[in-house]
XYZ file of C-alpha atoms in Angstrom:
537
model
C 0.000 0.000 0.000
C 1.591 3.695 -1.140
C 1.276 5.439 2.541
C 2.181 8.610 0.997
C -0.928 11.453 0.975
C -1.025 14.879 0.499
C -2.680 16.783 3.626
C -5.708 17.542 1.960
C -6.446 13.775 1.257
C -4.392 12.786 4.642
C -7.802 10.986 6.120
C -7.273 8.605 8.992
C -7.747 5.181 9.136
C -10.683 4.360 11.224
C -9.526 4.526 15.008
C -10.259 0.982 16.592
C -8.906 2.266 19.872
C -11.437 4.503 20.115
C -13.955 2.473 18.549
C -13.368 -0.230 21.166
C -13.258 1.953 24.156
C -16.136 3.001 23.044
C -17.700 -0.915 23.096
C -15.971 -1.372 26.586
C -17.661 1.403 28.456
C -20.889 0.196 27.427
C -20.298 -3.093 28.300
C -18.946 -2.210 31.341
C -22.288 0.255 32.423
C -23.812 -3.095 31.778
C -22.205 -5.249 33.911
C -21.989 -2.721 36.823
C -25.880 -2.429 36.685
C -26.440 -6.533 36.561
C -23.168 -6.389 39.129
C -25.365 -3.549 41.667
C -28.583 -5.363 41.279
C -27.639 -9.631 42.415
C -29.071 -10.572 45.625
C -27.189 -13.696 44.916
C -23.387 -13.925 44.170
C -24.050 -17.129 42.390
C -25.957 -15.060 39.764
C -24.825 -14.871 36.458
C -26.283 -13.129 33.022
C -24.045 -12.728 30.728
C -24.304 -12.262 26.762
C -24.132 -15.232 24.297
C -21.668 -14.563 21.534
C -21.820 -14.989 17.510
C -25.332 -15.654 16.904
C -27.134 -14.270 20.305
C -26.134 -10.723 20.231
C -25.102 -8.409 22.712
C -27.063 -5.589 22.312
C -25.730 -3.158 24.836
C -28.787 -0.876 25.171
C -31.240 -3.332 26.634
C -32.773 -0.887 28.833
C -35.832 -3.846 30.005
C -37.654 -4.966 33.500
C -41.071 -5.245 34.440
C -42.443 -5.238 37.604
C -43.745 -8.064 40.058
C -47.001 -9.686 38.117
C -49.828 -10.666 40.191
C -49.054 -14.470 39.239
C -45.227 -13.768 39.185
C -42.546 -13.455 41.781
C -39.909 -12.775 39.156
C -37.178 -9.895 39.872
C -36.825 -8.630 36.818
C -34.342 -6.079 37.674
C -31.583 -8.884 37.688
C -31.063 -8.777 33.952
C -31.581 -5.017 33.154
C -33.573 -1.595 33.786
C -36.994 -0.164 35.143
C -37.671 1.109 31.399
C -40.076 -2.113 30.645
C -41.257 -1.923 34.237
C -42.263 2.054 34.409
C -43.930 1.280 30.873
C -45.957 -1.726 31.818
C -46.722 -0.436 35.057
C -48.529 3.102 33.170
C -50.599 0.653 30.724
C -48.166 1.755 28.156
C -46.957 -1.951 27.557
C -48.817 -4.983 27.349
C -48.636 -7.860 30.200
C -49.274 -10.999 28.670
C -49.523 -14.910 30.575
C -49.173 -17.078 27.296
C -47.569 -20.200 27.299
C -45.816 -23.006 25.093
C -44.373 -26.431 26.134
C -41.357 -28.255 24.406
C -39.037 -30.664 24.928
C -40.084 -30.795 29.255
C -39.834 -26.566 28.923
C -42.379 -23.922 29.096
C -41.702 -20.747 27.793
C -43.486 -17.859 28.847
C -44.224 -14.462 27.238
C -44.633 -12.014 30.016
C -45.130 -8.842 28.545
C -44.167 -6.498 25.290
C -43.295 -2.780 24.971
C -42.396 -0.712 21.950
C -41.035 2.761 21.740
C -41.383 3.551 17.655
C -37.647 1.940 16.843
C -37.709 -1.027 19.299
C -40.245 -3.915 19.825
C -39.103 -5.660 23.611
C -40.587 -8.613 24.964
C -39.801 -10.428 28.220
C -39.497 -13.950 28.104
C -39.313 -16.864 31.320
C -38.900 -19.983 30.957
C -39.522 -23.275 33.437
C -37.954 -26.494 33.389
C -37.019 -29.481 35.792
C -33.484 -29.526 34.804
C -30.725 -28.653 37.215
C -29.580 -25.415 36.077
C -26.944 -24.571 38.698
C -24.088 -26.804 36.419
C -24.145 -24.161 33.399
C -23.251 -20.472 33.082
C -24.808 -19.429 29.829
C -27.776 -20.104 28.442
C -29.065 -19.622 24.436
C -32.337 -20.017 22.443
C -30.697 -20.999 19.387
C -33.173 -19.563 16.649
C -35.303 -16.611 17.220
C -37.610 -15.467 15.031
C -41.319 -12.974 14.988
C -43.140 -12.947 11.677
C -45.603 -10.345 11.267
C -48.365 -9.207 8.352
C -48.438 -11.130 5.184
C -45.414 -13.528 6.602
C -42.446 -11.210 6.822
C -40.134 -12.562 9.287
C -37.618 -10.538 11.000
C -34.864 -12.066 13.411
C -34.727 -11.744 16.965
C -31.829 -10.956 19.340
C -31.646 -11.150 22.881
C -29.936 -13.066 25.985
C -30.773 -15.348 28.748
C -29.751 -15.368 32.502
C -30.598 -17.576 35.492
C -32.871 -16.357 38.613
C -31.924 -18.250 41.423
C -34.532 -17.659 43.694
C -37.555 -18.704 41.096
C -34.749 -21.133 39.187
C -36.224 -19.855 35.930
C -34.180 -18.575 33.040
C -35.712 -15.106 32.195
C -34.668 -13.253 29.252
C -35.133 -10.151 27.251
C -35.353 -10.383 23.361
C -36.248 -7.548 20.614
C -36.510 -6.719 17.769
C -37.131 -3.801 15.489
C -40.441 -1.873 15.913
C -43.092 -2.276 12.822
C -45.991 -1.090 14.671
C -45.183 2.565 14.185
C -48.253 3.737 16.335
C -50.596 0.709 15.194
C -51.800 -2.747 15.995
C -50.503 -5.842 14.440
C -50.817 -9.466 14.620
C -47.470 -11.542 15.844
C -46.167 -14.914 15.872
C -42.636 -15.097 18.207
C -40.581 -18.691 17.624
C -37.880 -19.674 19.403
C -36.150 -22.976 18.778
C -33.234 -25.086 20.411
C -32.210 -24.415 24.038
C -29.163 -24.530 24.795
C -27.225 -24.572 28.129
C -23.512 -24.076 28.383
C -20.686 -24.832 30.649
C -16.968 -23.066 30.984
C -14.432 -24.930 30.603
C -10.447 -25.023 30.761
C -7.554 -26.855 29.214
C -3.768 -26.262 29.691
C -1.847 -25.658 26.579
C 1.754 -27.104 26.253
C 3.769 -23.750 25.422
C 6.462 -21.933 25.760
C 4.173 -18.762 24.898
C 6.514 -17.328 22.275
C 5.705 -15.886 18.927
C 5.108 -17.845 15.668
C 4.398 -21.069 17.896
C 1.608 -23.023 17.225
C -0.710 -25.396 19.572
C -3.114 -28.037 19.380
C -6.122 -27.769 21.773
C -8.030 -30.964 21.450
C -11.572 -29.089 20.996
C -12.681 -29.846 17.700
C -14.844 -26.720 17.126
C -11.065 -24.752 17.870
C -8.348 -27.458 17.025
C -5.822 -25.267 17.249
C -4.018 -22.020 18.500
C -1.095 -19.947 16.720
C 0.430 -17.541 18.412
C 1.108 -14.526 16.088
C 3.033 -11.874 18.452
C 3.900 -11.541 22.403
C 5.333 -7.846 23.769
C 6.101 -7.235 27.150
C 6.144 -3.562 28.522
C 6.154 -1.813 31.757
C 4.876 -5.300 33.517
C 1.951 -5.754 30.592
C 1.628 -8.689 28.361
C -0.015 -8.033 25.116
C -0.956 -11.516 22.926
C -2.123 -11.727 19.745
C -3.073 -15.036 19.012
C -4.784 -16.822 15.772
C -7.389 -19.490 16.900
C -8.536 -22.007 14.425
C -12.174 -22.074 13.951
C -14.015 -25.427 12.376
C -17.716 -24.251 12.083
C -19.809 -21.057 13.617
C -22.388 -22.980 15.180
C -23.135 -22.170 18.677
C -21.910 -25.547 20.110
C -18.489 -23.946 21.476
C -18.318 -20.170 21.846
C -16.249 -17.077 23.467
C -12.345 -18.650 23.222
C -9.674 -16.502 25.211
C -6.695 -17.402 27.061
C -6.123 -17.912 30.703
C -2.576 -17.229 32.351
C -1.722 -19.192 35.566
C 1.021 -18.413 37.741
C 1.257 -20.639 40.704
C -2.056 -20.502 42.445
C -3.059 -17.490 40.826
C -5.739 -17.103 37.617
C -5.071 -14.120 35.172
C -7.918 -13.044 33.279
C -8.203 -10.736 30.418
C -10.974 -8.969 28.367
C -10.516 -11.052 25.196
C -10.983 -8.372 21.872
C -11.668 -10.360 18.502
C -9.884 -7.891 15.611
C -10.776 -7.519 11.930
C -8.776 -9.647 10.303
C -8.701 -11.072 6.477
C -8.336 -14.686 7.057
C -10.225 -17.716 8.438
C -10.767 -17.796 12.097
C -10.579 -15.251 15.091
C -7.467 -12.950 15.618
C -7.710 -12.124 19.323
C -5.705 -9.756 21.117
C -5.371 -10.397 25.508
C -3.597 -7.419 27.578
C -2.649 -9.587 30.933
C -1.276 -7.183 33.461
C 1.936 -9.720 33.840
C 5.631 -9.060 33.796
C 7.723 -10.508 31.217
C 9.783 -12.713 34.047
C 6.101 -14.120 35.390
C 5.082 -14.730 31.863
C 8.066 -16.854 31.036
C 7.230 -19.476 34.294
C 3.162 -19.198 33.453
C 1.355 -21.532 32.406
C -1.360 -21.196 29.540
C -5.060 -22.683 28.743
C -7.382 -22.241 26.649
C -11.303 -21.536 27.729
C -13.816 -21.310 26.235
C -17.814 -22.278 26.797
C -19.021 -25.169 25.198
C -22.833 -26.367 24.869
C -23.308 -29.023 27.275
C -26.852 -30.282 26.634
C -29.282 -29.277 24.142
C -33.189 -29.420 24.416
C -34.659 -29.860 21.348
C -37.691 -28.257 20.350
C -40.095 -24.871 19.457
C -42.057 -22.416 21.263
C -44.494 -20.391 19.625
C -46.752 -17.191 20.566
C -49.495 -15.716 18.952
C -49.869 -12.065 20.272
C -51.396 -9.051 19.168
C -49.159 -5.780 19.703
C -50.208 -2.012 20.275
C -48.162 0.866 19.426
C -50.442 3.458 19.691
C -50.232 4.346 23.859
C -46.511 3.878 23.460
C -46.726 6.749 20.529
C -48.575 8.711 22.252
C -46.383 8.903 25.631
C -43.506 9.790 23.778
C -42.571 13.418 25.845
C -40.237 15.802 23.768
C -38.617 19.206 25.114
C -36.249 21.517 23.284
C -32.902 22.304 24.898
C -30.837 25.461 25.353
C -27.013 24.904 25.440
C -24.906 28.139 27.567
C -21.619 28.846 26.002
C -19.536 27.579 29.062
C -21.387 24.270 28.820
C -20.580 24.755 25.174
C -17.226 25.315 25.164
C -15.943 22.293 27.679
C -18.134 19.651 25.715
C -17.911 20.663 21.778
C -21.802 19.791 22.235
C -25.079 21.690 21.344
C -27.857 20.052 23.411
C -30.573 19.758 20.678
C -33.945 17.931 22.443
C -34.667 15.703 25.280
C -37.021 12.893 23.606
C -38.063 10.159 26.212
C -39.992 7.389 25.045
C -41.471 4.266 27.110
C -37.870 2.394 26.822
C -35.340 4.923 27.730
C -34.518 8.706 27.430
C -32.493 10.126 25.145
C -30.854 13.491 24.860
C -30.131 14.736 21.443
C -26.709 16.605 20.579
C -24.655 17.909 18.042
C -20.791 17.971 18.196
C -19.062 20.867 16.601
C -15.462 19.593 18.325
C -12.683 18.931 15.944
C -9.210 16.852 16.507
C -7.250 20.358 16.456
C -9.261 22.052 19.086
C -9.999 18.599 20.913
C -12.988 16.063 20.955
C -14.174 15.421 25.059
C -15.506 12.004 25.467
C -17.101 11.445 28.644
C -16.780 7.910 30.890
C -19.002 9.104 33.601
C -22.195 10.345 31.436
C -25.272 10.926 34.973
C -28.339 12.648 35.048
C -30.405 13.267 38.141
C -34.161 12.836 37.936
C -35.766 14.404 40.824
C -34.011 12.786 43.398
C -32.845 9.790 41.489
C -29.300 9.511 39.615
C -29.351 7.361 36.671
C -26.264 6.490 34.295
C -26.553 6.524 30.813
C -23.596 6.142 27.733
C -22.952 8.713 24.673
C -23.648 6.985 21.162
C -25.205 7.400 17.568
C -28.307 5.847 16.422
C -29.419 5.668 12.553
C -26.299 3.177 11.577
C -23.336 4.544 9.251
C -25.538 7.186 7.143
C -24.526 10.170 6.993
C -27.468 11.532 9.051
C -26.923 9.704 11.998
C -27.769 11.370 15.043
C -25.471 11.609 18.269
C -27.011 11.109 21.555
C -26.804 10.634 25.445
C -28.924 7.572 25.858
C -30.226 6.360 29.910
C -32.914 4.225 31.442
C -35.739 6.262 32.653
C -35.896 5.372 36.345
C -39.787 5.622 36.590
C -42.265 6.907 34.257
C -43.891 10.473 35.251
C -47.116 11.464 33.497
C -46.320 15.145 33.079
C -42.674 15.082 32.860
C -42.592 18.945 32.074
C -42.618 19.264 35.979
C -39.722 17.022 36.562
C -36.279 18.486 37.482
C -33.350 17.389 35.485
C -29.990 17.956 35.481
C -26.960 16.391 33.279
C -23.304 15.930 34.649
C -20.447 15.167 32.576
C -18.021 13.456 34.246
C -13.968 11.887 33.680
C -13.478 13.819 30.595
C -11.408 12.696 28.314
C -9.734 14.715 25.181
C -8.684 13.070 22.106
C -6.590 15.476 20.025
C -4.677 15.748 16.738
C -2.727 18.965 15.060
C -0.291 18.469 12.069
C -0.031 21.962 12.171
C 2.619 21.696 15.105
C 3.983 19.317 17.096
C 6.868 18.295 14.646
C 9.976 16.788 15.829
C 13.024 15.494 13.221
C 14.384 11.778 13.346
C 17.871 10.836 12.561
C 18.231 8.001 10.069
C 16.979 4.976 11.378
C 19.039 2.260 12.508
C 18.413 -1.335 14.137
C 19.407 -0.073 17.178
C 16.847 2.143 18.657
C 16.832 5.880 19.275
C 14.890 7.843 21.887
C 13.223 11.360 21.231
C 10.465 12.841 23.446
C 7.709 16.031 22.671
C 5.912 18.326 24.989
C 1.831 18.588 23.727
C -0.544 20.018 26.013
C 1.736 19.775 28.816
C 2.308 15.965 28.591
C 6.092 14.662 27.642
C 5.375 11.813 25.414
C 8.514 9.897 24.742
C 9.557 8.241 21.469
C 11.720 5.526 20.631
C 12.149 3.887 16.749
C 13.908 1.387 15.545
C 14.197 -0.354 11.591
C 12.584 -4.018 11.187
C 14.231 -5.019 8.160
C 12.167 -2.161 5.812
C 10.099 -1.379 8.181
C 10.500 1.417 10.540
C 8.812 0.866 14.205
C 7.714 3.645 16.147
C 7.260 3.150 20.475
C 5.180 5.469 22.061
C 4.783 6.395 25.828
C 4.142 8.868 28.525
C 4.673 8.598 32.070
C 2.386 11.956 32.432
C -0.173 10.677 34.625
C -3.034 11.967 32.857
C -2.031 10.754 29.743
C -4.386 8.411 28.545
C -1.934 7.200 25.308
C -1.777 7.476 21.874
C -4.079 6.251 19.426
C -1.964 6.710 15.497
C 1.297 8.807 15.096
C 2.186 10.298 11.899
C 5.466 10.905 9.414
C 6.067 13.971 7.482
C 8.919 12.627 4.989
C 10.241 15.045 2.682
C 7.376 17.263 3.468
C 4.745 14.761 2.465
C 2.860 13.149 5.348
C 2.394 9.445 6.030
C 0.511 7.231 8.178
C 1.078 3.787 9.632
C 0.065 0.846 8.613
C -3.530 -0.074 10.054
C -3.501 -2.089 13.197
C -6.680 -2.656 15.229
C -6.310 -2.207 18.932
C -7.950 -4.591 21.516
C -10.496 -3.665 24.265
C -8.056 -3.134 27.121
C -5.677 -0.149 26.602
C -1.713 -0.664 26.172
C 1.023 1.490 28.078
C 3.120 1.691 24.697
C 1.700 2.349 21.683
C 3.579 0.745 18.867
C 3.128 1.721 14.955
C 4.157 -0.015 11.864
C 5.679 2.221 8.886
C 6.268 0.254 5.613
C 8.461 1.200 2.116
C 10.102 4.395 4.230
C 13.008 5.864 2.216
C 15.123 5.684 5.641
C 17.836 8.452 4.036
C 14.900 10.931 3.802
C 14.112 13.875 6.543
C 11.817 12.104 8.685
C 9.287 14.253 11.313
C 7.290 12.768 13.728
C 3.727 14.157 14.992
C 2.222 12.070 18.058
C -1.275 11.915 15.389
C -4.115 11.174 17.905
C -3.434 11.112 20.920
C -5.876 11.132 24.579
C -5.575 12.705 28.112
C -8.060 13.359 30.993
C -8.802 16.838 31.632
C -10.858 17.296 34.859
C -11.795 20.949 33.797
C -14.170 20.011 31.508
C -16.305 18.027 33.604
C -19.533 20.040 33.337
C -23.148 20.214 34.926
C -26.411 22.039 33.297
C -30.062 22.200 34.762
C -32.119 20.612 31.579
């Protein structure tokens, strides 16, 4: 690939970094809000991977039904539950028995872009062996026979030892009333489990598992810096059925179990190219020992479970509460946001905004994104909705804690919380490189009052570029840059895993090493308490 690019057409690769911090923090307001609500520590919901998706804006609960002792809480929001309990949702008590399971469809709500029903399910087998659990085919089929798929997940309730579940789907009804038919087929129950792996846990070696739905592991790079291991490993994958799922690495050291968030990269061949950040040193690492886990489908109920249902939109379109926003210039000017409306709907609430930021003067993502509703806080996540066109809006999205029925009354307030700034200006921040040799060289550059240190090195052709900061609110770098001979140049594309990396390391390929070479950090992140902001809605 020519890297070379005039400035004009200089336009970034997509960052992953981001991109996957972005994933992380909202799978991580997830599991803090099934985390805060167990009354058991032996309760576990957790998200099925490949075909039952994670969808990490499954705002659902609904409250105690007369014929129900069901804490619905455990495996989400009060959204469903503030909805059902206005007569904005439908309760429902219909039932279907397969296979020695009943599967019951306890209620449905819709909001005008999401359909949300709440599914239980009874049977006499001993669930307490198994930690995940999957309908394998879900599927609701509406007017004249168009069928649309459903997603959703399953977790255990230990104190009614049903399996209760939230599925959706997108919302047809648009305001009206349609006939349904919801299918689910194939239970599934899963179990973890664990093998050791005969390694040495070096680059370019290869190992066989034994599992035939992952024969076999190769390990593609291992880098050790300031007592972090990063892996990138290829793992083998036969069929994508959901009879083994979620691979990743486990590190033991003695008597102690090192986990890490596995991140599955884009990559152009068969099978999954995960990346593991174990915070390890390189001298533990060399005595560890590695296994592979993964969850594997222990037993498998065979059979269907159908609903007829009719669905109504129309309450659900009609509660839909909509306020115009003002945005003051300080809140302005921390944020790079224009508040645009508050829209709440019987799922969830949703503040509407428009960034204006830019990389030069600095784009402010939040990690701490509150509002307080009357007297109750409630945590929500910034994201886009409307897919990858153009017009796709940007939003602060939260679970309504209760449902008012005049929420023009209601006092609100937003805070904006752990900012952090991701920046990038190739109109500074230059710094010439001596000709690269295999022996590496050290520069460092003062940006926004951080030192960030350099070091580069050749590969053969390639020239690798270290970066690092000991700045402690540096939050790293996401893509240098090159200016060679006064044209710029980026690096060559590499995806970045959930968990973030102390050094950032960049590939440069076909450099003409005899050339004057600049450096500019590119994108780089740090916190910035002073633009944590509040504002009265």
């Amino acid at each position: 690939m020519n890297q070379y690019s005039n400035k004009e057409k200089n336009i970034s690769p997509p960052d992953y970094d981001l991109m996957w911090t972005t994933i992380e923090k909202e799978a991580h307001k997830r599991r803090v809000n099934l985390n805060s609500s167990q009354k058991s520590a032996g309760y576990r919901a957790k998200a099925i991977p490949i075909s039952i998706i994670f969808t990490f804006f499954l705002l659902v609960a609904i409250p105690v039904f007369a014929s129900m002792t069901i804490d619905w809480d455990r495996i989400g929001g009060r959204g469903v539950a503030s909805a059902i309990n206005n007569g904005i949702g439908q309760q429902y008590d219909l039932q279907s028995a397969s296979s020695g399971v009943t599967m019951n469809l306890n209620g449905v709500v819709t909001d005008g872009e999401k359909m949300k029903m709440l599914i239980s399910l009874d049977t006499s087998t001993d669930l307490s062996p198994y930690s995940e659990f999957a309908t394998e085919e879900n599927t609701i089929i509406g007017e004249s026979d168009a069928r649309a798929n459903v997603y959703g997940y399953l977790g255990r309730d230990p104190d009614t030892q049903k399996l209760i579940g939230i599925y959706e789907t997108a919302d047809t009804l648009k305001g009206g009333t349609k006939e349904f038919t919801f299918e689910a087929k194939n239970l599934i129950l899963y179990r973890d489990r664990d093998i050791f792996l005969k390694s040495n846990q070096h680059t370019g070696e290869s190992m066989v598992t034994g599992v035939s739905q992952f024969p076999a592991i190769h390990i593609e790079s291992v880098r050790h810096a300031d007592n972090q291991t990063v892996i990138r490993y290829k793992v083998e994958v036969v069929s994508s059925d959901l009879e083994s799922v979620n691979p990743r690495l486990r590190v033991h050291t003695g008597a102690q179990v090192v986990d890490a968030i596995p991140t599955i990269l884009p990559s152009e061949e068969k099978g999954l190219l995960i990346e593991q950040v174990f915070d390890i040193s390189e001298a533990d690492w060399a005595n560890a020992n590695l296994h592979f886990s993964y969850v594997e489908a222990a037993k498998r109920l065979t059979g269907t479970w159908k609903f007829d249902f009719v669905a109504n939109g129309k309450k659900a379109s009609e509660a839909i509460y909509t306020k115009k926003l003002y945005t003051n210039p300080e809140f302005q000017a921390k944020t790079g946001v224009t508040l645009d409306q508050l829209v709440i709907t019987p799922l969830n609430l949703q503040i509407l905004i428009d960034e204006e930021g830019s990389y030069t003067e600095g784009i402010v993502q939040y990690k701490s994104i509150q509002m307080i509703i009357d007297d109750k806080t409630i945590t929500g996540v910034q994201t886009t909705k409307g897919g990858r066109s153009e017009n796709n809006q940007q939003l602060f999205h939260f679970e309504s804690p209760e449902w008012y029925q005049n929420w023009s009354d209601v006092p609100m307030k937003l805070i904006l919380k752990d900012a952090i700034v991701e920046k990038r200006d190739t109109t500074k921040n230059w710094i010439h490189l001596n000709e690269p040799a295999k022996q590496k060289q050290y520069t460092k550059l003062t940006v926004d009052g951080l030192e960030i240190q350099f070091s580069y090195y050749k590969d053969g052709e390639k020239l690798i570029v270290e970066s690092y900061s000991k700045t402690p609110s540096f939050r790293g770098v996401n893509q240098t840059m090159l200016r060679i001979n006064g044209k710029e140049v980026v690096p060559e594309i590499n995806p970045q895993g959930m968990t973030p990396v102390k050094i950032h390391i960049d590939t440069y390929k076909d450099i003409p090493f005899d050339g004057h070479i600049e450096l500019n950090p590119g994108i780089y992140k740090y916190s910035d308490p002073d633009k944590n902001v509040e504002i009265q809605l």
